Amino acid sequence: MCVRRVTVLALAGGAAIAGSNWKAHPEWGPPPPVAPFGRASLPNIHHVVGMYFPVLGNSSFSNDYNVNRGRYRHTGIDIRAAKMTPIVAPFAGTIGMKHETFWIYGDDGWSVLGTHLNDDNLGRHDRAGDRDVEFAPDLVPGQRVAAGQFIGYVGMSGNATGPHLHFELYAPGDGPTTKRIRNPHASLKAAIRLRRPLLTLTEADDKPNPGNVRIDGCVRGIDEKTKGLYLILLATEHSGEPARAVTQVRFLRVTVPQDIVDSAGGWQTLGEQPSTRPVTIFVRDAPDLTNEEVLRMHINQPQAAAQVQTPLNLFLRGVRRQ
């Protein structure tokens, strides 16, 4: 739940975070900002940073930044919301991520960190959920995210007594976070609230024909014998309507004709797709899309970032915020 301050500045096997007893790893993307830990009062400076509110739907928060919690000061604002409430990127930038936690280095120099993302299987409190109940399926450490993009789910992982997003804000610069940490309360109060995530699809000009629906998802399984393709959904686009992000964990089985499989490189190619690389398919627009036959399909290009495929059980457990 906290970081003990030590003087280690370099450790083998990863980039050490100055003033911390843990180190960043390449699979996280950029190194995270590590919040100051201790009884000393934090800088109580208010800025109104332009951003989208990071939690969709019903939520609540109070100004609990810098609250004395005995051995440490609270380094962010806790945004209370139901478990599995979608989280969006407050502004555009480069994302880092590890189990429970994300951070974004914004294009304008500001940075944020959020933690306590969901690690429970749906309907349980078992802390045994996989990556698909924690982060957006196509999210890659080190990639650039757009403002308002869906990135994950509220949870109560780590040292949390209830579901919430712990949200920290850092001013531009590369100096110690002791001086750059800021009170996010004013920015959160002024933030623009979205009804749904903002979405930019790859191959955005590939629209569904009348009577069809476009589905973007990531491969989660194949069954060559029954010609089944299993996807976790990212977005859907019905003919004549805007595309919408899917912000619930939803899996779908579709049937893929052999000629379409062949044009995509074969069943082995489909089965070996990186877990975060989107696949786009088109099917008949029906009330229940399950087992619909794929009319056309293409595999999208990798994200513009290092393609680090990190299963949940390899997300190294480091610092836990309060």
XYZ file of N, CA and C in Angstrom, residues 226-230 252-256 283-284 286 288-294:
60
model
N -14.806 -26.615 -35.875
C -16.143 -26.038 -36.079
C -16.088 -24.680 -36.768
N -14.870 -24.274 -37.184
C -14.642 -22.978 -37.838
C -15.062 -21.819 -36.938
N -14.821 -21.973 -35.636
C -15.203 -20.954 -34.666
C -14.061 -20.016 -34.331
N -14.376 -18.738 -34.247
C -13.440 -17.705 -33.822
C -14.042 -17.017 -32.606
N -13.273 -16.933 -31.527
C -13.741 -16.340 -30.281
C -13.032 -15.015 -30.058
N -17.568 -13.169 -27.856
C -18.451 -13.525 -28.961
C -17.798 -14.625 -29.791
N -18.614 -15.615 -30.145
C -18.173 -16.640 -31.085
C -18.817 -16.391 -32.425
N -18.016 -16.398 -33.481
C -18.527 -16.286 -34.847
C -17.958 -17.444 -35.654
N -18.603 -17.708 -36.794
C -18.161 -18.775 -37.685
C -17.456 -18.155 -38.890
N -16.266 -18.668 -39.217
C -15.470 -18.083 -40.286
C -15.342 -19.075 -41.436
N -20.302 -8.991 -40.053
C -21.311 -10.044 -40.056
C -22.668 -9.415 -40.324
N -23.649 -10.290 -40.541
C -25.021 -9.806 -40.712
C -25.500 -9.194 -39.400
N -27.743 -8.838 -36.696
C -28.814 -9.649 -36.125
C -28.951 -9.322 -34.643
N -28.947 -11.261 -32.093
C -27.919 -12.006 -31.374
C -26.826 -12.361 -32.366
N -25.658 -11.796 -32.183
C -24.578 -11.973 -33.155
C -23.850 -13.299 -32.989
N -24.177 -14.053 -31.966
C -23.479 -15.309 -31.707
C -23.624 -16.264 -32.884
N -22.506 -16.815 -33.305
C -22.416 -17.819 -34.369
C -22.757 -17.277 -35.752
N -22.873 -15.965 -35.884
C -23.074 -15.403 -37.214
C -21.854 -15.697 -38.088
N -22.082 -15.826 -39.388
C -20.993 -16.121 -40.321
C -20.274 -14.842 -40.708
N -18.960 -14.886 -40.659
C -18.149 -13.726 -41.017
C -18.213 -13.513 -42.526
